[in-house]
PDB file of C-alpha atoms in Angstrom:
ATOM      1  CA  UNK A  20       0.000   0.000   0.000  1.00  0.00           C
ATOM      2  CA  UNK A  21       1.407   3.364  -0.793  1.00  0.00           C
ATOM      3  CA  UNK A  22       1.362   6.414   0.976  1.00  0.00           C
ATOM      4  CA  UNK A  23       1.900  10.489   0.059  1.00  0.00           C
ATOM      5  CA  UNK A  24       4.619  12.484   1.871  1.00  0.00           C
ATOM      6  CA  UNK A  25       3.881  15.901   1.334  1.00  0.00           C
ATOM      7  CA  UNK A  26       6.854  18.790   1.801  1.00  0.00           C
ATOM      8  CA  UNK A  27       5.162  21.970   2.481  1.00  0.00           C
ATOM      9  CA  UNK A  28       6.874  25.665   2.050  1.00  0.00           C
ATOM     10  CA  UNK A  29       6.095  28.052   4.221  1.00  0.00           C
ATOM     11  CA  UNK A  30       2.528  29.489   5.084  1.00  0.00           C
ATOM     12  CA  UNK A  31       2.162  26.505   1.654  1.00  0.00           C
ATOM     13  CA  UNK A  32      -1.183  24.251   2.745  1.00  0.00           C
ATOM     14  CA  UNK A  33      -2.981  21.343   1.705  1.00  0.00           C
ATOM     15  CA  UNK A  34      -6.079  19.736   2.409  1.00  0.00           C
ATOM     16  CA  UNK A  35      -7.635  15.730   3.205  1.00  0.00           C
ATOM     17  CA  UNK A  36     -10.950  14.093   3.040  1.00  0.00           C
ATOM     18  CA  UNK A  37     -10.836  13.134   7.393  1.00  0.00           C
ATOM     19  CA  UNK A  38      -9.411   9.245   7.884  1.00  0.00           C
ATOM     20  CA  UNK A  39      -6.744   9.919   4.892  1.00  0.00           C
ATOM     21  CA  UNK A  40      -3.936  11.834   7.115  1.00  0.00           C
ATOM     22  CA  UNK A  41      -1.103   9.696   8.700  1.00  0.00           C
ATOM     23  CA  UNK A  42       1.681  11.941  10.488  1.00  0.00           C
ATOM     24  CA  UNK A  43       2.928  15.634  10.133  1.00  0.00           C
ATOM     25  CA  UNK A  44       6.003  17.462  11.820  1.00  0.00           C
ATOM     26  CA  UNK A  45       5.213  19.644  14.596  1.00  0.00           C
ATOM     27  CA  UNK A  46       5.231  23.041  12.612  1.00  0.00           C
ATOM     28  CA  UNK A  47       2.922  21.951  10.538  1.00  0.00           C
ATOM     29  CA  UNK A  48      -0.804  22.795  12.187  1.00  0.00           C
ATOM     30  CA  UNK A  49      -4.117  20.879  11.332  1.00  0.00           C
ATOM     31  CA  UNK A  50      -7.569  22.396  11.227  1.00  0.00           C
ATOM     32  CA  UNK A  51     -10.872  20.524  10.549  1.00  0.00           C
ATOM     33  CA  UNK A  52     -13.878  22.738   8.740  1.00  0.00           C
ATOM     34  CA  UNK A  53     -16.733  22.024   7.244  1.00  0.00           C
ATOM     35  CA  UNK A  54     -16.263  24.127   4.391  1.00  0.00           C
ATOM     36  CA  UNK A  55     -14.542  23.340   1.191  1.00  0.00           C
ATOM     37  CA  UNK A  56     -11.656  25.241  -0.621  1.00  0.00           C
ATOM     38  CA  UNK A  57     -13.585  26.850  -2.775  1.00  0.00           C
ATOM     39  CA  UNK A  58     -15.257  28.916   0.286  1.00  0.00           C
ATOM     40  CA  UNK A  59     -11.745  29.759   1.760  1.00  0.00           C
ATOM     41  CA  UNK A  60     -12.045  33.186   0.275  1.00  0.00           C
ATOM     42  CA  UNK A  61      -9.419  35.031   2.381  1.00  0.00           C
ATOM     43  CA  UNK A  62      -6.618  33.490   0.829  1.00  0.00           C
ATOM     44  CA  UNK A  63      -5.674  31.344   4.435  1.00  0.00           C
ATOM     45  CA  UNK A  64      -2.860  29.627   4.591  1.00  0.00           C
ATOM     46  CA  UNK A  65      -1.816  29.848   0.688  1.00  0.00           C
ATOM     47  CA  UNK A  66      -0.918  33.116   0.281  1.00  0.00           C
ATOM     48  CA  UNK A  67      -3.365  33.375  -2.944  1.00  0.00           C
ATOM     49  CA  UNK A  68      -5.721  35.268  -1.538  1.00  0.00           C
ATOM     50  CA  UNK A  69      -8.216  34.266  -4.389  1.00  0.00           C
ATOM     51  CA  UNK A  70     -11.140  36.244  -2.596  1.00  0.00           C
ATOM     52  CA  UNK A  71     -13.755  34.002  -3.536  1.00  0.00           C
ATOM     53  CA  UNK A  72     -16.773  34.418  -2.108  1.00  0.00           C
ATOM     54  CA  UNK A  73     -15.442  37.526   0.394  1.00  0.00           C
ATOM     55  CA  UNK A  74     -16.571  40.489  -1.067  1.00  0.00           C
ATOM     56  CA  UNK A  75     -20.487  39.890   0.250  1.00  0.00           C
ATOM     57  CA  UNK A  76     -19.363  41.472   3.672  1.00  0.00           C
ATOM     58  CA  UNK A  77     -21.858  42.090   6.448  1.00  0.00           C
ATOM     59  CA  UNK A  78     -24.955  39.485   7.606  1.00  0.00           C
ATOM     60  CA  UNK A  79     -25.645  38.870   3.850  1.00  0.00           C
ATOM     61  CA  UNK A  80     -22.275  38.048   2.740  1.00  0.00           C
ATOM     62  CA  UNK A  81     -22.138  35.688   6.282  1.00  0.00           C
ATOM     63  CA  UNK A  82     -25.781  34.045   5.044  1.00  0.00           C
ATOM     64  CA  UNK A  83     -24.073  33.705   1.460  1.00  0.00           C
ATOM     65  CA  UNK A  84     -21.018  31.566   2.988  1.00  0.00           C
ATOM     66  CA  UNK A  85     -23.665  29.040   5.353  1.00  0.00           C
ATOM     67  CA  UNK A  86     -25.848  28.877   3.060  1.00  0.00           C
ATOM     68  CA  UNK A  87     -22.825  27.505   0.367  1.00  0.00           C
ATOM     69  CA  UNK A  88     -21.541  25.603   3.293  1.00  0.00           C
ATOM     70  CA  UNK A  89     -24.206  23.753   4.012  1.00  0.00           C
ATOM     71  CA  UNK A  90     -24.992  22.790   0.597  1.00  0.00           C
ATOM     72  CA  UNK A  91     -21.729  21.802   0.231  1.00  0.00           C
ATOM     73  CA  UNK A  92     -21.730  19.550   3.532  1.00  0.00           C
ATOM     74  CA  UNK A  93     -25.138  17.733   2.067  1.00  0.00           C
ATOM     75  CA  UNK A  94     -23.611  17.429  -1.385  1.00  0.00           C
ATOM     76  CA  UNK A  95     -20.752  15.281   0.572  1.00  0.00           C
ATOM     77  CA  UNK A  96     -23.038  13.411   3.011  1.00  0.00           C
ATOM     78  CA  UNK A  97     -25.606  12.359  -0.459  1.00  0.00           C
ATOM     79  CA  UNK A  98     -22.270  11.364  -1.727  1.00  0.00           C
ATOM     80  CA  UNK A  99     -21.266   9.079   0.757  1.00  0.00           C
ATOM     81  CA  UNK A 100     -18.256  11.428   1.830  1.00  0.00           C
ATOM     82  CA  UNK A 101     -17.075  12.545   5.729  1.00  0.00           C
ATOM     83  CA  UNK A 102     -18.530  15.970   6.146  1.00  0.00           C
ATOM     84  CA  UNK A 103     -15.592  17.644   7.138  1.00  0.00           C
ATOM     85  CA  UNK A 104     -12.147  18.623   5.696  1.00  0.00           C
ATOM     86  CA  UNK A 105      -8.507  18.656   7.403  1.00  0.00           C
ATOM     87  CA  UNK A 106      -6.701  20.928   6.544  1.00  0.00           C
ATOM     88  CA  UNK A 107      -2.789  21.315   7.242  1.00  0.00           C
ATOM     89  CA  UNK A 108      -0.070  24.441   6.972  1.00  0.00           C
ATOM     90  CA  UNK A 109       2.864  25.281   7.515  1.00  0.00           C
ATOM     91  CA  UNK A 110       4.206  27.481   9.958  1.00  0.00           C
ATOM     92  CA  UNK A 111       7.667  28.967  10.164  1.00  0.00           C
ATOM     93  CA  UNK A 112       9.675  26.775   7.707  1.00  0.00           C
ATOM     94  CA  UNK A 113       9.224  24.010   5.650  1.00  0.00           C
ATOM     95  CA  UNK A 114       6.786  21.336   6.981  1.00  0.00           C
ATOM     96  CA  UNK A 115       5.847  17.672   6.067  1.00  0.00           C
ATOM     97  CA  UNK A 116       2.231  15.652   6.098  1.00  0.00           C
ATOM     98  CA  UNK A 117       1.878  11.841   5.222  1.00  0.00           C
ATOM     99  CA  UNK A 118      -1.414  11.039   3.601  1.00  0.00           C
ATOM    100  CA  UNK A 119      -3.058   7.560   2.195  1.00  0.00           C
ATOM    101  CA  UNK A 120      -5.553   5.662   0.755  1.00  0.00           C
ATOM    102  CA  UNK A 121      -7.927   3.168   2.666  1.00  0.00           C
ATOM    103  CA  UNK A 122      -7.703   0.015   0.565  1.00  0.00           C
ATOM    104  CA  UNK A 123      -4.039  -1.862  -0.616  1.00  0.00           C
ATOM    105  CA  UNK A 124      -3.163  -0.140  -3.822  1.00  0.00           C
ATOM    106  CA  UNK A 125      -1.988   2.766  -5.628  1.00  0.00           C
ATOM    107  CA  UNK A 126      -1.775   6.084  -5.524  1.00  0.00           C
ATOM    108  CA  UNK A 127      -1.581   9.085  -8.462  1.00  0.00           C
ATOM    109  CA  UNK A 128      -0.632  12.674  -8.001  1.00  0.00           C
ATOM    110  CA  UNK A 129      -2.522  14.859 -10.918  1.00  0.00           C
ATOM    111  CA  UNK A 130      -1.413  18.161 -11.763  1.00  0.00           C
ATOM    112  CA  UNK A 131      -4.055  20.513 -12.420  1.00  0.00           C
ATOM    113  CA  UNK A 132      -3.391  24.034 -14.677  1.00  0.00           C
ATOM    114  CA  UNK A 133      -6.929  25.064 -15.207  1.00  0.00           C
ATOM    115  CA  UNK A 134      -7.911  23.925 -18.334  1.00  0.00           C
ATOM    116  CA  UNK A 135      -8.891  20.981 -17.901  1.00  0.00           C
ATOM    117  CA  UNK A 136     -11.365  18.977 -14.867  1.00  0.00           C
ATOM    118  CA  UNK A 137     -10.657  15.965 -13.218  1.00  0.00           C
ATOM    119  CA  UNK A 138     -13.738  13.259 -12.487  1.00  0.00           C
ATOM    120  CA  UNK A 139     -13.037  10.446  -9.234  1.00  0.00           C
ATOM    121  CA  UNK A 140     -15.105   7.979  -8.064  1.00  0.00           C
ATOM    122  CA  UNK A 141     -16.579   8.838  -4.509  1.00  0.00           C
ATOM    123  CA  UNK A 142     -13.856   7.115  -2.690  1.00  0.00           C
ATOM    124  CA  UNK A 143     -10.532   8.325  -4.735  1.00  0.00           C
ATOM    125  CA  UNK A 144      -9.971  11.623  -3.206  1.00  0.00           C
ATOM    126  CA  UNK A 145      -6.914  11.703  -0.617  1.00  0.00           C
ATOM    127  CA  UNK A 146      -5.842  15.262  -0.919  1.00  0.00           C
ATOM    128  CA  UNK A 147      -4.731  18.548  -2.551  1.00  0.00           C
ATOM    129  CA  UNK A 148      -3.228  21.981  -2.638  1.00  0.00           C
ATOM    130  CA  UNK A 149      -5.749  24.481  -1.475  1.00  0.00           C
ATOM    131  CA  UNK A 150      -5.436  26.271  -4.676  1.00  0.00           C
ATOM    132  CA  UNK A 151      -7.560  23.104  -6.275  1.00  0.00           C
ATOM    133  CA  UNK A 152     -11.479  23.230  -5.310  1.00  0.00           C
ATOM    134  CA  UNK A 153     -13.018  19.935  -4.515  1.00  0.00           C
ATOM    135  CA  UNK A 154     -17.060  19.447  -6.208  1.00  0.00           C
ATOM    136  CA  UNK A 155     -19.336  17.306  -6.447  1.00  0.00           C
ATOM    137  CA  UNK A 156     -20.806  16.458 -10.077  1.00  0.00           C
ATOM    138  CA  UNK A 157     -23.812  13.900 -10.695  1.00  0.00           C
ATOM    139  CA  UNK A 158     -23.693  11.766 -14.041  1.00  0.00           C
ATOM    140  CA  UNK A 159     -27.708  11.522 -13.998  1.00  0.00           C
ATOM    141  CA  UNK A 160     -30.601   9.127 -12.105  1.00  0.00           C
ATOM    142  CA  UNK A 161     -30.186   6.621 -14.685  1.00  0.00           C
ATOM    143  CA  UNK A 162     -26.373   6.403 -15.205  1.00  0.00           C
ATOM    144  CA  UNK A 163     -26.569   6.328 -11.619  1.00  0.00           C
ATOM    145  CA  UNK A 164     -28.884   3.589 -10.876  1.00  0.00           C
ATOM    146  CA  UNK A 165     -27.358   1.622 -13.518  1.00  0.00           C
ATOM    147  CA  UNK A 166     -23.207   2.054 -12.692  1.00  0.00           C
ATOM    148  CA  UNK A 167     -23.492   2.268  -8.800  1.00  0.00           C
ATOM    149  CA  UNK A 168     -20.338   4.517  -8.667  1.00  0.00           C
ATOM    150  CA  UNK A 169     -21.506   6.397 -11.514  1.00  0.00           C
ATOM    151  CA  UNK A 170     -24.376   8.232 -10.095  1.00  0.00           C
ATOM    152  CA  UNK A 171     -22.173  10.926  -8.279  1.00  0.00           C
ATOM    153  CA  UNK A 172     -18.511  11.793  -8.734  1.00  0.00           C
ATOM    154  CA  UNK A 173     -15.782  13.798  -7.265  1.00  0.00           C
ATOM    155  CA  UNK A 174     -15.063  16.996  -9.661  1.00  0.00           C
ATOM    156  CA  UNK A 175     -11.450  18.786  -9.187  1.00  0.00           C
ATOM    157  CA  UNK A 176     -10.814  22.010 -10.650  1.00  0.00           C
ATOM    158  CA  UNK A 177      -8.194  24.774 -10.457  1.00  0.00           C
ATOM    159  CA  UNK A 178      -4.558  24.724 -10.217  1.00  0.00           C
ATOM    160  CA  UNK A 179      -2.015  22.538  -8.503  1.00  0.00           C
ATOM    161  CA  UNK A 180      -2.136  19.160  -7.438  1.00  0.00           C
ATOM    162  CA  UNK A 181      -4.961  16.143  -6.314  1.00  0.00           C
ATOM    163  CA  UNK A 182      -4.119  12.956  -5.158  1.00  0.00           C
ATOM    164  CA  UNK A 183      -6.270  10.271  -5.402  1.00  0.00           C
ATOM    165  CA  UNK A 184      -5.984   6.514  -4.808  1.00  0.00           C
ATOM    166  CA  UNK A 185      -7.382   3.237  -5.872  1.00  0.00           C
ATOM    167  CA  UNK A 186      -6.976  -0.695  -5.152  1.00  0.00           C
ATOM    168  CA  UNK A 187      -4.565  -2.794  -6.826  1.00  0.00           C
ATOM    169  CA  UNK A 188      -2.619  -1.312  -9.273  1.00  0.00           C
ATOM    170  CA  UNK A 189      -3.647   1.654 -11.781  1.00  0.00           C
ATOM    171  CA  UNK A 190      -3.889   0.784 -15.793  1.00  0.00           C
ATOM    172  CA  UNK A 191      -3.995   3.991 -18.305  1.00  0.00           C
ATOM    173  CA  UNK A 192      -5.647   4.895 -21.192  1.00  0.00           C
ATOM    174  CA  UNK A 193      -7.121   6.658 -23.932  1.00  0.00           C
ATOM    175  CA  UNK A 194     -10.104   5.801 -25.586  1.00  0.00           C
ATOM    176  CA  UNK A 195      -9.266   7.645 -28.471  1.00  0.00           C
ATOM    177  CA  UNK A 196      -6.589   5.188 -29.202  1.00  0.00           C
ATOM    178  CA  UNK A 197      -9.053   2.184 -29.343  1.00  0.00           C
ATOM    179  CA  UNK A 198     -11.121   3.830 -31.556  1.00  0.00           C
ATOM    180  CA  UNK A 199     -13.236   6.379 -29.076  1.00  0.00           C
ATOM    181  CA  UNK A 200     -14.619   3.783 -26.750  1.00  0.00           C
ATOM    182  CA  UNK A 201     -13.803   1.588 -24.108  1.00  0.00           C
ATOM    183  CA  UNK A 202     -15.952  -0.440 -22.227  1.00  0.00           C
ATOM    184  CA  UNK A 203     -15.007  -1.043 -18.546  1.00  0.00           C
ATOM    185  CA  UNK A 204     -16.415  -3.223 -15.325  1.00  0.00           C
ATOM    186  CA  UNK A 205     -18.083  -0.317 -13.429  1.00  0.00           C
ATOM    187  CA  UNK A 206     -16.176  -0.874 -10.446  1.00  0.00           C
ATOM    188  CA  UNK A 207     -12.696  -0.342 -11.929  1.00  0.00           C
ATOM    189  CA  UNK A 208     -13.416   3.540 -13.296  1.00  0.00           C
ATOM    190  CA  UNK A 209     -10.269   5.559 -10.449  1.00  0.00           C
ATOM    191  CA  UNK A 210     -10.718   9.071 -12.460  1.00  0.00           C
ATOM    192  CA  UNK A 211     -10.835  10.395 -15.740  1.00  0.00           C
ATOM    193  CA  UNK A 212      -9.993  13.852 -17.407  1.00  0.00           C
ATOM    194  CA  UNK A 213     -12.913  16.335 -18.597  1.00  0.00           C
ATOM    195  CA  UNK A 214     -13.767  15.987 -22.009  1.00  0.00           C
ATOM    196  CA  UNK A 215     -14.422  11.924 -21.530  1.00  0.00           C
ATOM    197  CA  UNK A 216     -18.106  11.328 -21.714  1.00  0.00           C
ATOM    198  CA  UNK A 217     -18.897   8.603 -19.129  1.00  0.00           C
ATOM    199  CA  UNK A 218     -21.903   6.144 -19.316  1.00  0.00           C
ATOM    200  CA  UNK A 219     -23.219   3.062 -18.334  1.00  0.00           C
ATOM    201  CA  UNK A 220     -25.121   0.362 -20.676  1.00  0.00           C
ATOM    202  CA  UNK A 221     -26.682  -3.084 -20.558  1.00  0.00           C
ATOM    203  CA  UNK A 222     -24.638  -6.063 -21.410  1.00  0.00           C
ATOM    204  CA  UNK A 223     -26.191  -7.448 -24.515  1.00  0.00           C
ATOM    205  CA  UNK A 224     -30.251  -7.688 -24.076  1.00  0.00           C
ATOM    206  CA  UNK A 225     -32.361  -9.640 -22.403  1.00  0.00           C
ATOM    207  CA  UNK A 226     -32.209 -12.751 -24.064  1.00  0.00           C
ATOM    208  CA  UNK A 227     -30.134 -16.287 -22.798  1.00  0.00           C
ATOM    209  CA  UNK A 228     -26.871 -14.908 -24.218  1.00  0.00           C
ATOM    210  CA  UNK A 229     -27.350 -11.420 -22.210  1.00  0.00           C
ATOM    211  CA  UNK A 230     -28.396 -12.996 -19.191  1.00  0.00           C
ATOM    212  CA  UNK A 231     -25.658 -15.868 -19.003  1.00  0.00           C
ATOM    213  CA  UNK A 232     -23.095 -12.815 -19.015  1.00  0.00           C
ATOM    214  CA  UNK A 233     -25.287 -11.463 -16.541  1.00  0.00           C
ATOM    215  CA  UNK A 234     -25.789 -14.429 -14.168  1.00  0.00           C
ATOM    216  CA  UNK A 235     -22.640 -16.452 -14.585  1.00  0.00           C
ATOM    217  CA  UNK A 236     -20.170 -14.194 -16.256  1.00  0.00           C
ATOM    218  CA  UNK A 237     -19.904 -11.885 -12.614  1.00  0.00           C
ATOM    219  CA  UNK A 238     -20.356  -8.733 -14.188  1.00  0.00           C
ATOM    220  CA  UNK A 239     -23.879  -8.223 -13.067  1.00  0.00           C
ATOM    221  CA  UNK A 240     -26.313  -6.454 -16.227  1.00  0.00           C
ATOM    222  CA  UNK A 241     -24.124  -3.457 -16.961  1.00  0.00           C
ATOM    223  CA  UNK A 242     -20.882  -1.884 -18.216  1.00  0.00           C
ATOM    224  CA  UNK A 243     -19.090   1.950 -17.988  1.00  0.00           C
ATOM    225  CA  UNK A 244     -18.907   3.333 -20.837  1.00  0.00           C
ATOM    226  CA  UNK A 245     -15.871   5.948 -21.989  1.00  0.00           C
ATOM    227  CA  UNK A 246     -15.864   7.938 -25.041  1.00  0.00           C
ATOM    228  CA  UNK A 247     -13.554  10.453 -26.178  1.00  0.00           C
ATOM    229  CA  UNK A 248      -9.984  11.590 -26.152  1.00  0.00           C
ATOM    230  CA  UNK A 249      -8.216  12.535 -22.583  1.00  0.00           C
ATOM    231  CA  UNK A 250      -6.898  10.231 -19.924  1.00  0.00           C
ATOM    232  CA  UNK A 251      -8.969   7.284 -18.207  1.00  0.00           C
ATOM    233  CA  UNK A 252      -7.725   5.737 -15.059  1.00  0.00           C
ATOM    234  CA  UNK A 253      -8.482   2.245 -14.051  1.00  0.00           C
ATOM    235  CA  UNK A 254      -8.163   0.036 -11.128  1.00  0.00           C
ATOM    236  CA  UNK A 255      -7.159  -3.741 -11.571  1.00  0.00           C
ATOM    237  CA  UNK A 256      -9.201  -4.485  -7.999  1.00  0.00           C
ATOM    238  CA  UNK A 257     -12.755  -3.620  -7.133  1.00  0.00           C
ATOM    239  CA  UNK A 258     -14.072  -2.939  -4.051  1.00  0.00           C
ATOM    240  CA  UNK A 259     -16.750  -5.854  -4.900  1.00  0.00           C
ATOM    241  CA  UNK A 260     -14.116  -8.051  -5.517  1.00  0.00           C
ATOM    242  CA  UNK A 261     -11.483  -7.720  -2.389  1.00  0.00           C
ATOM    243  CA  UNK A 262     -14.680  -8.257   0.087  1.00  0.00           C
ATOM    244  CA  UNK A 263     -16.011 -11.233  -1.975  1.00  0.00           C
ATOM    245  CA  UNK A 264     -12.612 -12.618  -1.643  1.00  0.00           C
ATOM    246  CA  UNK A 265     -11.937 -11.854   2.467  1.00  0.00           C
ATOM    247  CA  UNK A 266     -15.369 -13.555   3.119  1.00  0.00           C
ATOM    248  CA  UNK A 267     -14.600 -16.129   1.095  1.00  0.00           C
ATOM    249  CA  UNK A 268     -10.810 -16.807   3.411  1.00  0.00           C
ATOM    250  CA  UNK A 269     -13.290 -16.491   6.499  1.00  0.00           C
ATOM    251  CA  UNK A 270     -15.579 -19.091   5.168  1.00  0.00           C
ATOM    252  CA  UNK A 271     -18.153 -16.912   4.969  1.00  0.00           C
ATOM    253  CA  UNK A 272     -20.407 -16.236   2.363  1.00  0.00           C
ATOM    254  CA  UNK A 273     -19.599 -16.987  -1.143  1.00  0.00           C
ATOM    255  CA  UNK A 274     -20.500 -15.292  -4.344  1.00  0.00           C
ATOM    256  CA  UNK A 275     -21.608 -18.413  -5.673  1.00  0.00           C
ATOM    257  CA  UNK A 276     -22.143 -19.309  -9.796  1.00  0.00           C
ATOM    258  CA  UNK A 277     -24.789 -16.341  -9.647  1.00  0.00           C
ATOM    259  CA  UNK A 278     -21.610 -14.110  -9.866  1.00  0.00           C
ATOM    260  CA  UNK A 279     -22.555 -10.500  -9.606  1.00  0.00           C
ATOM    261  CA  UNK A 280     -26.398 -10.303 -10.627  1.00  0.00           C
ATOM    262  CA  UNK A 281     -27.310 -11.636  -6.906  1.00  0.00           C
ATOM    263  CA  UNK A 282     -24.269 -10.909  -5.051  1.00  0.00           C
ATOM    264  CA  UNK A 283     -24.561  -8.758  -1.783  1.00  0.00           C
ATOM    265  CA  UNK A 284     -22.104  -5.454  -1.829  1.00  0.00           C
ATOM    266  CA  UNK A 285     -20.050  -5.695   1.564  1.00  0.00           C
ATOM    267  CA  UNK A 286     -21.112  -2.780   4.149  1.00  0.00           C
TER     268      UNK A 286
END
């Protein structure tokens, strides 16, 4: 499993989703809000002083910033997220900050200059610069109810760098080099780069071919879809997977030759 040491400059900070942080030197101080980069318009602790969201002033511009708080706090909690932020600085000299993932696997630092988004599955995020705002984006009901991990992703924009991790080890690709589309096992999609449309559709139809992939092939009725040219990160292990396989070493349940169309998720 791999982990993120971070070296900070001076009055330099970064932020975590809470449960990612490991260690830190003791010049480096940690504070845990509710609110997202994005609302940290007084510049703190990066020196941009961006002034997002700070020139309301007065009760309305304090109504403006709970009012975005909050919504950002229930985006989070709909997306299965912790509903608070950590975030660390450093403080007279050059600091350091260990981060990691929560599953064996790897990690990915992506730089960020603006022009182009980053899309994460719910669980990827591990941290970033506070000059990169952390979203939420929604793919639609459908794609949602259809890809499981689809329905609502993690959106990065801005400058500097994310990390994110994933389970096992990462593949990349483009579609655009396998002629626009690639078809993927919804559970492997880490991230992928604005630009890639992302959707989910049946295996085959309902007939005995469609439904033997369906019943016995473990794949369960349907597949991500990625079309486009940009970057496309994939994980070799699932989530599904690794907890199929621990409760199968505890001689617990098994998935059984009904592979993933009947199979219980772990949690």
């Amino acid at each position: 499993m791999q982990m993120a040491v971070v070296n900070l400059r001076p009055g330099q900070t970064v932020y975590c989703e809470a449960g990612k942080f490991l260690f830190k030197t003791t010049n480096v101080t940690m504070e845990t809000r509710l609110s997202g980069p994005s609302q940290n318009g007084n510049g703190n602790g990066n020196g941009n002083g961006s002034g997002q969201g700070g020139g309301g002033g007065g009760m309305g511009g304090l109504l403006r910033q709970a009012m975005g708080t909050a919504m950002q706090v229930g985006q989070r909690v709909l997306a299965g997220e912790s509903l608070a932020f950590q975030y660390f600085t450093s403080q007279g000299g050059e600091g350091t900050v260990g981060f990691a993932g929560v599953l064996p696997g790897e990690m990915r630092a992506l730089e960020l200059d603006g022009t182009r988004a980053w899309f994460a599955e719910k669980d990827a995020f591990v941290a970033a610069e506070s000059t990169v705002d952390f979203g939420i984006a929604f793919a639609g009901g459908r794609t949602g109810m259809s890809g499981g991990e689809g329905f609502i992703l993690e959106k990065f924009t801005g400058h500097g760098t994310v990390i994110i991790a994933g389970a096992g080890n990462f593949i990349d690709l483009n579609p655009a080099d396998f002629g626009g589309r690639i078809e993927v096992d919804t559970g492997c999609v880490v991230a992928f780069e604005e630009g890639i449309q992302y959707g989910v559709q049946r295996i085959g139809g309902l007939n005995r071919q469609g439904l033997m992939n369906a019943v016995f092939g473990g794949e369960g009725l349907s597949l991500a879809t990625l079309e486009g040219n940009g970057r496309v990160i994939l994980q070799s292990l699932t989530i599904e997977s690794l907890a199929n396989a621990l409760k199968k070493a505890q001689g617990g349940d098994k998935q059984g030759p009904t592979g993933g169309l009947f199979s219980t998720h772990a949690g």
